[in-house]
XYZ file of C-alpha atoms in Angstrom:
631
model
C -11.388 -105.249 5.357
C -14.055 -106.915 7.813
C -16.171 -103.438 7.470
C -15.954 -103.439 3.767
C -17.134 -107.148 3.916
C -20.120 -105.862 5.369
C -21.157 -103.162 3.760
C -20.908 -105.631 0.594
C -22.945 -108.341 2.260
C -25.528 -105.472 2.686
C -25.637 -104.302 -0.446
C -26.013 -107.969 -1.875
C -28.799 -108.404 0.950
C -30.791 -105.353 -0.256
C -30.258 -106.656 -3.686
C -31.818 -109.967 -2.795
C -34.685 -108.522 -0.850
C -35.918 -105.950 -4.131
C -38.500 -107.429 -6.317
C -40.783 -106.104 -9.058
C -43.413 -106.769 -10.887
C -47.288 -106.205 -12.181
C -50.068 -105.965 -9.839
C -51.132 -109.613 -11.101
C -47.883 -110.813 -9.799
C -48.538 -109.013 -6.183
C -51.694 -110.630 -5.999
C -50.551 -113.932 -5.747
C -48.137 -112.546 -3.256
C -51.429 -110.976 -0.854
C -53.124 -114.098 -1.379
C -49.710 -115.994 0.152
C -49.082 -113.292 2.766
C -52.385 -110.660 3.372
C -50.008 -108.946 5.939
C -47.901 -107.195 3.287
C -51.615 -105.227 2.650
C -51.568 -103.952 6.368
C -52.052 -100.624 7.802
C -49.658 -98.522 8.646
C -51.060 -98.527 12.532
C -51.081 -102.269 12.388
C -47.634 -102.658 11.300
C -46.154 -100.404 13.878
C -48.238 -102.803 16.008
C -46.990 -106.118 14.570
C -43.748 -104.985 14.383
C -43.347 -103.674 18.852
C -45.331 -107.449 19.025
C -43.261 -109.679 16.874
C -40.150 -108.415 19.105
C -41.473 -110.256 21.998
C -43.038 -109.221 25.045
C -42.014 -110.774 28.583
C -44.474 -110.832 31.826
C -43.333 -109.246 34.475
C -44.455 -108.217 38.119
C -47.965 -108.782 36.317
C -46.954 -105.856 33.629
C -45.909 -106.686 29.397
C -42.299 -105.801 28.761
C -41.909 -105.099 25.150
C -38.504 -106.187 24.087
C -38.490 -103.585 21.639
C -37.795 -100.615 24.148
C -35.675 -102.413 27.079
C -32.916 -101.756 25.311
C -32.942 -97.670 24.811
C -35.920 -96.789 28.010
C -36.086 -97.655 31.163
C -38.334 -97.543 33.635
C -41.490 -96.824 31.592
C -42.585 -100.307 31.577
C -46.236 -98.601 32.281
C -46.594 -95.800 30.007
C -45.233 -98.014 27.190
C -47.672 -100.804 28.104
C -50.514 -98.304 28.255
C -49.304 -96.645 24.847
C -49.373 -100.452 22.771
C -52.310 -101.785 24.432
C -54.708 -98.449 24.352
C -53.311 -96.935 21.408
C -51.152 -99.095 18.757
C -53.355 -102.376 19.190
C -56.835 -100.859 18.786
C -55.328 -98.738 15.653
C -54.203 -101.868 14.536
C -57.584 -103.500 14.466
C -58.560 -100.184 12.701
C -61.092 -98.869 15.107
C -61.273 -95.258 15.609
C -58.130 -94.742 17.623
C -56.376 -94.846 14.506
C -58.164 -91.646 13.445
C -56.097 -89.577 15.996
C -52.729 -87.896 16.586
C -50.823 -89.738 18.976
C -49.289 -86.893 21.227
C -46.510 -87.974 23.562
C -46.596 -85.996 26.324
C -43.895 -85.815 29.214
C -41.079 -83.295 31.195
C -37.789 -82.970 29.031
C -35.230 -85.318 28.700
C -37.541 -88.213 29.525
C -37.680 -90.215 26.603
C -40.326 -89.123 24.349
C -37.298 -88.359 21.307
C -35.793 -91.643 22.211
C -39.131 -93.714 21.519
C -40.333 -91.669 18.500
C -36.725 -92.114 17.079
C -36.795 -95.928 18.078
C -40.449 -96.322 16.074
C -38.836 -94.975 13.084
C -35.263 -96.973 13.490
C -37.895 -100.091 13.745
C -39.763 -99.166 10.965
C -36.687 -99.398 8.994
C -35.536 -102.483 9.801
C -38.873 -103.874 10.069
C -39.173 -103.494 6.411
C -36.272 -105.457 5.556
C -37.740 -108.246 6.874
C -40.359 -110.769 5.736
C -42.965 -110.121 7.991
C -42.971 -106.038 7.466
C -42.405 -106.175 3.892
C -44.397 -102.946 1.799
C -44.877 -102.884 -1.640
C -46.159 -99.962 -3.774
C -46.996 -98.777 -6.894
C -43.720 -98.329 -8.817
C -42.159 -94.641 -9.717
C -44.910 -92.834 -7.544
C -43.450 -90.794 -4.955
C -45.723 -91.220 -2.008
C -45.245 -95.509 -2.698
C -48.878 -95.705 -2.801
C -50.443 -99.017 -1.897
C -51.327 -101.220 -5.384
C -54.992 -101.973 -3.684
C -56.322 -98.209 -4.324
C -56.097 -99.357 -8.306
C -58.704 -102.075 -7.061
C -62.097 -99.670 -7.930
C -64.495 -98.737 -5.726
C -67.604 -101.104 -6.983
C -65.296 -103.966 -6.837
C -63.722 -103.883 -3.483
C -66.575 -105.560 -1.781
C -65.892 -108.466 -4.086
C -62.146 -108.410 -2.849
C -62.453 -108.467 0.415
C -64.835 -111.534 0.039
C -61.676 -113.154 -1.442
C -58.983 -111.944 0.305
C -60.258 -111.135 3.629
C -58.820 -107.566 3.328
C -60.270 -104.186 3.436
C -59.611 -101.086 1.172
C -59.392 -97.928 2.482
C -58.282 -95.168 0.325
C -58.481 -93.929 -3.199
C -55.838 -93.969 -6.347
C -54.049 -90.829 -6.278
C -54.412 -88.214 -8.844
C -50.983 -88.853 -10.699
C -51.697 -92.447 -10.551
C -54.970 -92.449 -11.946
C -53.848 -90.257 -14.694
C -50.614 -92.981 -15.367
C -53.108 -95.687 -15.461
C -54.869 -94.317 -18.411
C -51.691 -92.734 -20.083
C -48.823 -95.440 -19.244
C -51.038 -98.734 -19.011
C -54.103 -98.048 -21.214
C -56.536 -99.037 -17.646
C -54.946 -102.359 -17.588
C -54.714 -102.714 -14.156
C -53.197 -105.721 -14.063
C -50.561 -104.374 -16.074
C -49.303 -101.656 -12.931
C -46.168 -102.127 -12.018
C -45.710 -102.806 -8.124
C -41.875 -102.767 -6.125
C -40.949 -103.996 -3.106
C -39.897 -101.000 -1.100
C -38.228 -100.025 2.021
C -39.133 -97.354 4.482
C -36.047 -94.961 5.050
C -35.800 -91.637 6.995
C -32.571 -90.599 4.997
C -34.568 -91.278 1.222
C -37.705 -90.210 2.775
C -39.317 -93.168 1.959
C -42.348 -94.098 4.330
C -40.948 -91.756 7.032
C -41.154 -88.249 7.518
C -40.476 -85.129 9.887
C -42.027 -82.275 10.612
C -40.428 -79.294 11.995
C -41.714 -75.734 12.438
C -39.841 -72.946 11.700
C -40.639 -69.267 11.320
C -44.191 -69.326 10.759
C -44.091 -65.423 8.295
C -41.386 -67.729 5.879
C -42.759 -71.505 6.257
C -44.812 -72.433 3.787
C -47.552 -74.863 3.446
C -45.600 -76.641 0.671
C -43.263 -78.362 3.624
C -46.298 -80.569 4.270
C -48.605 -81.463 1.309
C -45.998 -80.682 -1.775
C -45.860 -77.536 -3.879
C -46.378 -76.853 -8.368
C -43.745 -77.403 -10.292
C -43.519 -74.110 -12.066
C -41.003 -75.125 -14.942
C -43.838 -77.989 -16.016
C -46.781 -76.056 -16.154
C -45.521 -74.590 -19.793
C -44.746 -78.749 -20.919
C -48.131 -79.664 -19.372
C -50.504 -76.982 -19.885
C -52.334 -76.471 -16.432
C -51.788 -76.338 -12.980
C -54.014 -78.926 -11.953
C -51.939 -81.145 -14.190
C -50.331 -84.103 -11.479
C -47.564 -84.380 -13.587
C -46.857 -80.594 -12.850
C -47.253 -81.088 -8.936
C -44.081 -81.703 -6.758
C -45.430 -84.617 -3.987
C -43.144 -84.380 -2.117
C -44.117 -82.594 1.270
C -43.876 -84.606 4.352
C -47.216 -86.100 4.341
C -46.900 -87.028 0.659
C -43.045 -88.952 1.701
C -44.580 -90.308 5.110
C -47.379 -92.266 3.487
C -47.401 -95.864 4.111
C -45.317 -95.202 7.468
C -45.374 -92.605 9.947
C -44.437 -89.081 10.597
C -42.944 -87.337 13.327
C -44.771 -83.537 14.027
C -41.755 -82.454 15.894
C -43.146 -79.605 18.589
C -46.842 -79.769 16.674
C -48.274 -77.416 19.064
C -45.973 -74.775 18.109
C -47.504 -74.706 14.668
C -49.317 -71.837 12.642
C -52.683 -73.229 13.140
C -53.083 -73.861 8.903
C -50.088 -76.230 9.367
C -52.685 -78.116 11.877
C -55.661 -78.020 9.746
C -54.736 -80.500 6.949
C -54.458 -82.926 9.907
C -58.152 -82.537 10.531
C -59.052 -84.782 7.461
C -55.715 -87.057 7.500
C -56.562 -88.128 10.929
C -60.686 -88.477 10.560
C -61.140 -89.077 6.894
C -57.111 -90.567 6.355
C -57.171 -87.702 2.915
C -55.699 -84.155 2.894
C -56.371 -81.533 0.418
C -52.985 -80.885 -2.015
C -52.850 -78.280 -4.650
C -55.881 -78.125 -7.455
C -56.939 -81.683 -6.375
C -59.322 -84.135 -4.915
C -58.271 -85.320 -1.396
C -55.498 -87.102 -1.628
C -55.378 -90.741 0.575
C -52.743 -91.250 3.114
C -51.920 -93.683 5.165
C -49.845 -92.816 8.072
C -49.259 -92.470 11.988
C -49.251 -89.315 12.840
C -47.025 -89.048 16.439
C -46.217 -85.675 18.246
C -44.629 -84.795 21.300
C -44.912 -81.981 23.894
C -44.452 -81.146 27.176
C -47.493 -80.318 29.848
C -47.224 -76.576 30.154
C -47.714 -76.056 26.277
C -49.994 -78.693 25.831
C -52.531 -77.105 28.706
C -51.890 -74.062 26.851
C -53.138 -75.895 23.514
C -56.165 -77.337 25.723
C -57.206 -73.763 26.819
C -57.522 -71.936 23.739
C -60.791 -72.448 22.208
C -59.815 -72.091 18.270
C -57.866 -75.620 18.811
C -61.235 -77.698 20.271
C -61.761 -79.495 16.820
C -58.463 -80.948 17.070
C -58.806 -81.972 20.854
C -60.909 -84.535 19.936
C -58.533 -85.767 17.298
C -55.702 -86.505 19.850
C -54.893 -89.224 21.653
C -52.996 -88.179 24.533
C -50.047 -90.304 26.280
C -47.997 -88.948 29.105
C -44.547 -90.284 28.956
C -43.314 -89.890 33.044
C -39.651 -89.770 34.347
C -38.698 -93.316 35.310
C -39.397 -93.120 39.088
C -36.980 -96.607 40.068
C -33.527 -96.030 40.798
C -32.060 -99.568 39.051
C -33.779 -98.310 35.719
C -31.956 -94.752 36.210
C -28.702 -96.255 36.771
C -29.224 -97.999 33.666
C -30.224 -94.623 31.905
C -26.850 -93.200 33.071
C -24.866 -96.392 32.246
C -26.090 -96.314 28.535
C -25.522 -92.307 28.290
C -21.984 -92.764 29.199
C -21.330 -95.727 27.157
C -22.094 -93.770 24.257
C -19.292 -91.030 25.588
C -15.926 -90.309 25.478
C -15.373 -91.148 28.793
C -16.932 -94.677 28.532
C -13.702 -96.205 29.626
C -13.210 -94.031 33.302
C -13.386 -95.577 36.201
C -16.847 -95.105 37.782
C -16.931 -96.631 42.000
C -19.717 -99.040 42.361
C -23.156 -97.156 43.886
C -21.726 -93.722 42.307
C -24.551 -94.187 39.551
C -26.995 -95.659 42.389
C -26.431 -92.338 44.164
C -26.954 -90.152 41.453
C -30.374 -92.330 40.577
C -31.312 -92.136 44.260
C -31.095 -87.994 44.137
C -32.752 -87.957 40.863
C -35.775 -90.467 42.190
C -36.481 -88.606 45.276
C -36.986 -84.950 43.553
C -39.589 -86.775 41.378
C -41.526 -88.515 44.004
C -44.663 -87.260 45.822
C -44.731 -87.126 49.674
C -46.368 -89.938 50.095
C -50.327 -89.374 51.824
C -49.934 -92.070 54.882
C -48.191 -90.409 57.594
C -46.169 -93.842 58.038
C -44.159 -93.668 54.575
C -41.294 -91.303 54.072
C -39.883 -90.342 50.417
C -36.852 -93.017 51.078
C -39.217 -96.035 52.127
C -41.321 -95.034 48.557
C -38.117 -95.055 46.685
C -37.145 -98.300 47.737
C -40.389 -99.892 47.046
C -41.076 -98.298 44.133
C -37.663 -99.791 43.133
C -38.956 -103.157 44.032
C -37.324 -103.679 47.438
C -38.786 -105.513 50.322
C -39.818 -103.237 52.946
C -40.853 -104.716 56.571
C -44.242 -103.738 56.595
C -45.184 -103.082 53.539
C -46.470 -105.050 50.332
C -47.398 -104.730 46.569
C -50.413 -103.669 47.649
C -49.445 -100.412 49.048
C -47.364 -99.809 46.061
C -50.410 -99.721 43.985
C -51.784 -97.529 46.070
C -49.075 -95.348 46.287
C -48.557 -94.989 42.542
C -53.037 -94.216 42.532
C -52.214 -90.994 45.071
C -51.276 -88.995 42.080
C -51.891 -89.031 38.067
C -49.292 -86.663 37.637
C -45.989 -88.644 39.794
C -42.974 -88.501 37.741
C -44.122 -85.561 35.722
C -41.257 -82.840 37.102
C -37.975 -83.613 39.058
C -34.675 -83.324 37.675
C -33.572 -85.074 34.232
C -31.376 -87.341 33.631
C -29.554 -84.900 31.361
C -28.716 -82.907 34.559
C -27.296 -85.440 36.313
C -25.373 -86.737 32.607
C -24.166 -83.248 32.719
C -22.629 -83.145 36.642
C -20.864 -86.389 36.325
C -19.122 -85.395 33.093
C -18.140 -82.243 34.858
C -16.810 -84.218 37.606
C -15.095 -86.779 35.327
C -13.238 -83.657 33.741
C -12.313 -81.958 36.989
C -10.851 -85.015 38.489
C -8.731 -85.928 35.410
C -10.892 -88.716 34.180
C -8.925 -91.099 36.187
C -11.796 -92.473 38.797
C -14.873 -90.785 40.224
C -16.885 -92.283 43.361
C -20.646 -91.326 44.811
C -19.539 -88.640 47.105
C -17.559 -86.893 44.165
C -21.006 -86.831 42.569
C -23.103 -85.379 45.145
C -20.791 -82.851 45.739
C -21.096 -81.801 41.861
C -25.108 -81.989 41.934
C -24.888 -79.700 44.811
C -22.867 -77.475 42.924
C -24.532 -77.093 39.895
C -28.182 -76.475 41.567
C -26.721 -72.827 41.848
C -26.459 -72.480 37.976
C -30.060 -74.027 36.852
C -31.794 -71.546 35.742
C -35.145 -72.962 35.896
C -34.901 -74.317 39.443
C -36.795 -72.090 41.955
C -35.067 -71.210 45.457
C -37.627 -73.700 47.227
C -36.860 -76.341 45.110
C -33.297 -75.389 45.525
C -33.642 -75.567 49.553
C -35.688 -78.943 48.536
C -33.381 -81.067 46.470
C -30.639 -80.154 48.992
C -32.403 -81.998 51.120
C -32.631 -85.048 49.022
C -28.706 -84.833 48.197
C -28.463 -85.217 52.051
C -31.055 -88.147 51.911
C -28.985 -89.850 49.308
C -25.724 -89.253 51.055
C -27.425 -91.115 54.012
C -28.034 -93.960 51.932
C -24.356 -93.917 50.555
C -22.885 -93.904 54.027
C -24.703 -97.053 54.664
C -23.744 -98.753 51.578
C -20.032 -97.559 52.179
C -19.879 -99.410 55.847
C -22.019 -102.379 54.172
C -19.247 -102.602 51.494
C -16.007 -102.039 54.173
C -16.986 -104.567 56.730
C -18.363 -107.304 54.472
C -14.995 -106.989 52.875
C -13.148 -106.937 56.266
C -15.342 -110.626 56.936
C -13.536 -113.392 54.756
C -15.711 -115.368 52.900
C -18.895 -112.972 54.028
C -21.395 -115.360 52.508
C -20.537 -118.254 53.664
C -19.912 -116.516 57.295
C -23.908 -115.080 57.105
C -24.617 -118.734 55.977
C -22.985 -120.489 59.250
C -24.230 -117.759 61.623
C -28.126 -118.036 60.394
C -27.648 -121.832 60.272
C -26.980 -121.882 63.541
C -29.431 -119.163 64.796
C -31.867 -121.554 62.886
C -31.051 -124.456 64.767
C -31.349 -122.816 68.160
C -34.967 -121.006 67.031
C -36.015 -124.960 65.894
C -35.066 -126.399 69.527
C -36.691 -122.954 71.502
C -39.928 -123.376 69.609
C -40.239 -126.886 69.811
C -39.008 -127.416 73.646
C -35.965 -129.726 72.810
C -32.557 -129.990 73.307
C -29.444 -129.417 70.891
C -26.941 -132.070 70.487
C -23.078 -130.656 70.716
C -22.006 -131.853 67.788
C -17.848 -132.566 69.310
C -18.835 -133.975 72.344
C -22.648 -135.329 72.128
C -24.241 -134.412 74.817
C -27.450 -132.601 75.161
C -27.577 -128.861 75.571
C -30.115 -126.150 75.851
C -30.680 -123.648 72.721
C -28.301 -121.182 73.209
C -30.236 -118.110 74.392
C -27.648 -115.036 74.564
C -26.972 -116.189 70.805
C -30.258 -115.678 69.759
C -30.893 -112.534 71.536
C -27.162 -110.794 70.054
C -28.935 -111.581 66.875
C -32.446 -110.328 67.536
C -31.488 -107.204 69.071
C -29.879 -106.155 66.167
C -33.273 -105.164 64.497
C -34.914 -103.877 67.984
C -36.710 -107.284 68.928
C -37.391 -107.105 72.617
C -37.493 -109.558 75.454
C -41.140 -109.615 74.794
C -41.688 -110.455 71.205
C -38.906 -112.883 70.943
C -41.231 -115.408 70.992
C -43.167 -114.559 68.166
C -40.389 -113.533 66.058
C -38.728 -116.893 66.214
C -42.312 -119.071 65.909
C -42.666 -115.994 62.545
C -39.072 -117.644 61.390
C -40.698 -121.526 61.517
C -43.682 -120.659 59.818
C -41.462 -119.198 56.829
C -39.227 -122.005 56.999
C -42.337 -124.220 56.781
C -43.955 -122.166 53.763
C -40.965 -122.852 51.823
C -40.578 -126.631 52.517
C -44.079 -127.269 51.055
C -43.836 -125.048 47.710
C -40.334 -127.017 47.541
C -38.444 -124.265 47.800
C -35.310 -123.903 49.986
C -34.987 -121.172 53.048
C -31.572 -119.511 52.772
C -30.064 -116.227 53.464
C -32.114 -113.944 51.481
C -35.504 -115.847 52.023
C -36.356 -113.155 55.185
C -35.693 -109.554 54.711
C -35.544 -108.914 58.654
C -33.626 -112.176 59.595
C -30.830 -111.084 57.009
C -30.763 -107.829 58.206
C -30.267 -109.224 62.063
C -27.488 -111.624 60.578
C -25.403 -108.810 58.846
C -25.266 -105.953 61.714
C -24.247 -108.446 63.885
C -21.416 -109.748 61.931
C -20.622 -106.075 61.089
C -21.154 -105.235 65.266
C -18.477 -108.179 66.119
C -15.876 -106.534 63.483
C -16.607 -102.722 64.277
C -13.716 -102.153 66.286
C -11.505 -104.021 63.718
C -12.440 -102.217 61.054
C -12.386 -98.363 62.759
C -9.030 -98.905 64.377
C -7.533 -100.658 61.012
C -9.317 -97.704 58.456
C -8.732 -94.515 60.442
C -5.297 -95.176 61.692
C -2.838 -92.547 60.202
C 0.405 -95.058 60.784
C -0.481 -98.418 60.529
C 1.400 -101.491 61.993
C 2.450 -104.295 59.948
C -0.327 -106.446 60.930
C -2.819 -103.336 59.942
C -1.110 -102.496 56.940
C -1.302 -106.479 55.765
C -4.845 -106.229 56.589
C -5.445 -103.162 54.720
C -3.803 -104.476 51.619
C -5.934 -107.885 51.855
C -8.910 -105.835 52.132
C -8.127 -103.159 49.342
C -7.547 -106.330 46.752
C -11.198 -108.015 48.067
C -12.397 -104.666 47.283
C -10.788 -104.783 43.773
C -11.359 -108.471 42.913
C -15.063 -108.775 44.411
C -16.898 -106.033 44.701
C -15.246 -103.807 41.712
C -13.176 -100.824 42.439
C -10.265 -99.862 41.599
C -7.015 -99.081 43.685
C -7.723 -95.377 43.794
C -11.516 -95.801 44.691
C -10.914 -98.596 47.291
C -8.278 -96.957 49.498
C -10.401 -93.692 49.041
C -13.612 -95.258 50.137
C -11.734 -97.248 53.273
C -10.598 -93.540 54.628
C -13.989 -92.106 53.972
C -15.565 -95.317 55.713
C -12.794 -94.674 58.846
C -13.557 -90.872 59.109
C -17.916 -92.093 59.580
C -16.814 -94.994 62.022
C -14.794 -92.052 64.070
C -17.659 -89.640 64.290
C-alpha cells in the first residue's frame, strides 16, 4: 500500500504543479520570476549550479555527478565552466554541438543520460519551471508571439532578450484561433519528459538507404492535405521529428558522426542561426542543446575528411577520460554491483582496490622522470602521500600528456571478470586474488587487446598482486596486535619523547622510579631502521620530526599518528617486525596447538568484527598471508 501511496501523492503533486492561462497572465509571472524565460543552455547551467558545487583540492565538485561518475572531477569542471556557463550567458559557445568525446565504457552515456534525468526533475521544480504556448507540439516559448519591432521595448522592461521567431502553425493559430489577440494565447506550464517527448529528444541512426529525414525535422501529413488544401498548410505538417520534440530542452545525437551527412546539415543553421529548415516553410526557431558523443578513432576520422570542415567549427569538443584514481574506480565497481543481482555476495575488503589498481595502471603513462615508476603515479594520482614528492609534481605529471586516461581497460571489463568469478565460486565470497586470477584469464578472450598489450597488462596484474600482498600482511599482523592503534600510539609517544630529549641534550625521567636517564638510543634506532635511516642521518631525521611537531603546535593543530607519512611507516614495520615470528608460526602451521588455535580464532573474529570479512574470507586470507611469510 506504501507504493500506491506514492504514486498518488505524485499524481496529486503533478496536479498541483500544472497551471494555465493567457499570455497576459504569464507576464505577470516573467515579471515575478524572468528565469522561467531562460535558455535552454542556461537552464542546463542553472540547474548542474543550483545542485551545489563543493571546493576541493583547489577543483569545483558538482554535486550533480558525484553520485553516478567518478573520478572526472576535471573533465566535468572543464565541461560547466568552458562550455555550459558561457552558453548560459549566451555567447557564441552556445552556437555549437557539444561532442563528448572519450574510450568506451567511460561515462559519456552515464552523463548525457544524467543531463536528461535532471532536466526532468529540474522542471518540476520552481526554479526550472517552462511554460509554452498551449496545444503546440514543439511547446514553443510564449515570447516569439512578442513581434519583432516591439522586442526592443521588452527587453527595456523586462530585462530579457528574444531570440527566435513564432512558428508557422502558431502564427497561423494566432490569426485563426485568437483573431491576433496576443494577449489572448493560451500559455501551460509544462514538463520536460523523455518518455512523452516533451523537451527531450534522441537521435539514433539507423540504415542510412531506409532513414529518412522525417526522424529529425517532422514529415506531411498526407491524410490532411485533402481537408486543408496545400502542402505548405502547418496544419497538414506532422512536427514531430526530434528537433521539433527537443525544443526548449536538449537532444541527444546518439553516434552523430555515423550520420548520412544530410542528417548533419540541418544542424548547420540550428547550431549558428538556432532555425532549421522543415517542409514548405520558413526556418523554423529552436531552442535546444545539441550533445553528441564519440569515441577518438571516429572522431579523427570525422576531422580528416574535408566535406565535414563547416561543421568542425560548429563543435565544441570535450574529451571525457577514464578515471585515472583507484578510490574513484572502486566506487565505479561498488555502484555497478549494487545495481546487480549479486549485490548481496560477499566481496573481501581491497578485492575492489585490486581490481581498481590493475585497471589504473593500464591507463597510466610511464611517467617522463626517470625517478617515478607507474605504482608511485598511481598512488599520487590517487592522492597519497609519497616521500618525496608533492602536488606539484602531480601537476606536472598530469601536463606530460593531453591524451592520459584516453585507452586502458574499462570498467566494464573488470564488471564482467568479477561477475564471472562471483558465478564460478558459487556466489558465496570472492577475495582480491580470486580476481586477479579471473582478469588474467579473460585477457586471452579480448578480442581487441593486442599481444603486447597482452604481455603488458600481465605485468600490471603482477604489480597489483604486489600491492595486495602488502595489504594482506598489513591486514594479518595489525590484527594479530590487540588494540593496534592504541599500540602505534604508545610506541610513537615514546619514540617522541626520546627524539625531544636527543635533540635537546636532556635527560628522561623514569616515570616508576624517578630518576634521570639517557634517551634510549637502541629504541630509536629499531625504529629508524625500519625505513633505511642510517647511523648518519639520524640526526637530521629526528631534528625533521621536531620541526613537524613544532609546525603543528603553532597552526593549533595536534601531531599524532598519521601527521608524518615516514614516521608512521617506521612505527608499523616495527610493530609488525616484533610479531613476525608470531604470526608465521601461528598462520602456516598445518596442526595447531591449543594456544595457536585460540589465537587463530581471536584473530579470525578481529578480522570479522574490525576490518570486515567474513569467516570464509578471513581464514582464507590468514593461509594465504602464512604461505608469503614462509617463502
Amino acid at each position: 500500500m506504501d507504493i500506491l501511496k506514492k504514486i498518488e501523492q505524485y499524481r496529486e503533486e503533478e496536479q498541483r504543479l500544472k497551471w494555465e492561462g493567457t499570455f497576459a497572465d504569464y507576464l505577470e509571472i516573467v515579471k515575478e520570476n524572468p528565469t522561467v524565460a531562460q535558455s535552454a543552455h542556461s537552464r542546463v547551467y542553472n540547474m548542474i549550479k543550483d545542485s551545489g558545487i563543493e571546493e576541493k583540492d583547489g577543483k569545483k565538485v558538482y554535486s550533480f555527478f558525484d553520485k553516478e561518475l567518478f573520478g572526472l572531477e576535471e573533465p566535468l569542471e572543464r565541461l560547466v565552466e568552458e562550455y555550459f556557463h558561457p552558453a548560459a550567458k549566451r555567447l557564441d559557445v552556445r552556437k555549437r554541438i557539444l561532442l563528448l568525446m572519450g574510450p568506451v565504457s567511460g561515462g559519456k552515456s552515464t552523463l548525457v543520460t544524467m543531463l536528461k534525468k535532471g532536466l526532468e526533475a529540474y522542471s518540476l521544480t520552481d526554479e526550472g519551471a517552462v511554460y509554452a504556448i498551449k496545444g503546440c507540439p514543439m511547446h514553443e516559448d510564449p515570447l516569439h508571439l512578442i513581434p519583432q519591432h516591439l522586442r526592443e521595448d521588452f527587453y527595456k522592461e523586462y530585462g530579457i532578450r528574444i531570440q527566435g521567431n513564432l512558428s508557422p502553425l502558431n502564427m497561423m493559430r494566432l490569426e485563426q484561433e485568437y483573431g491576433g489577440r496576443i494577449e489572448d494565447v493560451k500559455v501551460e506550464r509544462i514538463f520536460f519528459s523523455e518518455d512523452k517527448r516533451t523537451g527531450i529528444g534522441t537521435f539514433s541512426p539507423s540504415d542510412p538507404k531506409s532513414q529518412d529525414i522525417a526522424d529529425l525535422t517532422g514529415s506531411i501529413d498526407f491524410s490532411t492535405i485533402a481537408e486543408y488544401g496545400s502542402e505548405s498548410d502547418p496544419r497538414a505538417y506532422r512536427f514531430d521529428g526530434e528537433l521539433n520534440k527537443a525544443n526548449r530542452g536538449m537532444m541527444e545525437f546518439q553516434e552523430m558522426l555515423k550520420c548520412d551527412e544530410k542528417f548533419l546539415w540541418h544542424l548547420l543553421s540550428l547550431t549558428q542561426e538556432g532555425n532549421f529548415k522543415a517542409g514548405r516553410f520558413a526556418l523554423i526557431s529552436a531552442d535546444e542543446l545539441i550533445v553528441a558523443h564519440t569515441n577518438e578513432t571516429e572522431y579523427r576520422s570525422f576531422i580528416s575528411n574535408k566535406k565535414n570542415e563547416a561543421l568542425h567549427s560548429r563543435i565544441i569538443v570535450m574529451p571525457i577520460p577514464y578515471n585515472l584514481k583507484v578510490t574513484e574506480e572502486e566506487r565505479i565497481y561498488e555502484k555497478m554491483i549494487a545495481e546487480s543481482d549479486v549485490s548481496d555476495v560477499h566481496i573481501a575488503p581491497h578485492t575492489l582496490k585490486v581490481a581498481a589498481m590493475f585497471s589504473i595502471l593500464t591507463r597510466l603513462k610511464e611517467p617522463k622522470r626517470s625517478d617515478i615508476d607507474l605504482v608511485k603515479k598511481m598512488r599520487l594520482y590517487d592522492g597519497e602521500s609519497v616521500e618525496g614528492y608533492n602536488s606539484v609534481d602531480v601537476d606536472d605529471m598530469k601536463k606530460e600528456y593531453h591524451d592520459e586516461g584516453m585507452s586502458g581497460i574499462d570498467p566494464r571489463y573488470v564488471i564482467n571478470r568479477i561477475s564471472s568469478t562471483i558465478i564460478r565460486k558459487n556466489m558465496e565470497s570472492i577475495n582480491a586474488l580470486d580476481v586477479l586470477r579471473s582478469l588474467k584469464e579473460g585477457l586471452n578472450q579480448h578480442p581487441s587487446i593486442s599481444a603486447e598489450d597482452r604481455e603488458r597488462y600481465l605485468n600490471f596484474i603482477s604489480a597489483a598482486r604486489k600491492e595486495y600482498d602488502e595489504m594482506a600482511k598489513k591486514e594479518v599482523q595489525k590484527a594479530f596486535v590487540y588494540s593496534y592503534e592504541e599500540s602505534a600510539k604508545t610506541l610513537m609517544d615514546n619514540y617522541l619523547d626520546n627524539v625531544e630529549a636527543y635533540c635537546n641534550k636532556i635527560k628522561l625521567r623514569d616515570p616508576l622510579t624517578g630518576e634521570e636517564m639517557n634517551p634510549d638510543e637502541k629504541l630509536m634506532r629499531s625504529i629508524e631502521e625500519q625505513i633505511g635511516i642510517s647511523e648518519n642521518a639520524k640526526r637530521a631525521f629526528r631534528e625533521e620530526i621536531l620541526i613537524r611537531i613544532s609546525a603543528y603546535a603553532r597552526k593549533g593543530k595536534r601531531f599524532d599518528y598519521n601527521s608524518h607519512e615516514r614516521l608512521r611507516e617506521a612505527i608499523q614495520k616495527k610493530l609488525f617486525a616484533d610479531l613476525k615470528d608470531v604470526v608465521k608460526i601461528t598462520t602456516s602451521t598445518k596442526t595447531p596447538d591449543e594456544q595457536q588455535l585460540k589465537k587463530i580464532n581471536e584473530v579470525v573474529a578481529r578480522l570479522i568484527d574490525e576490518h570486515g570479512y567474513n569467516s570464509t574470507s578471513a581464514n582464507e586470507l590468514l593461509k594465504y598471508v602464512g604461505s608469503l611469510l614462509n617463502r
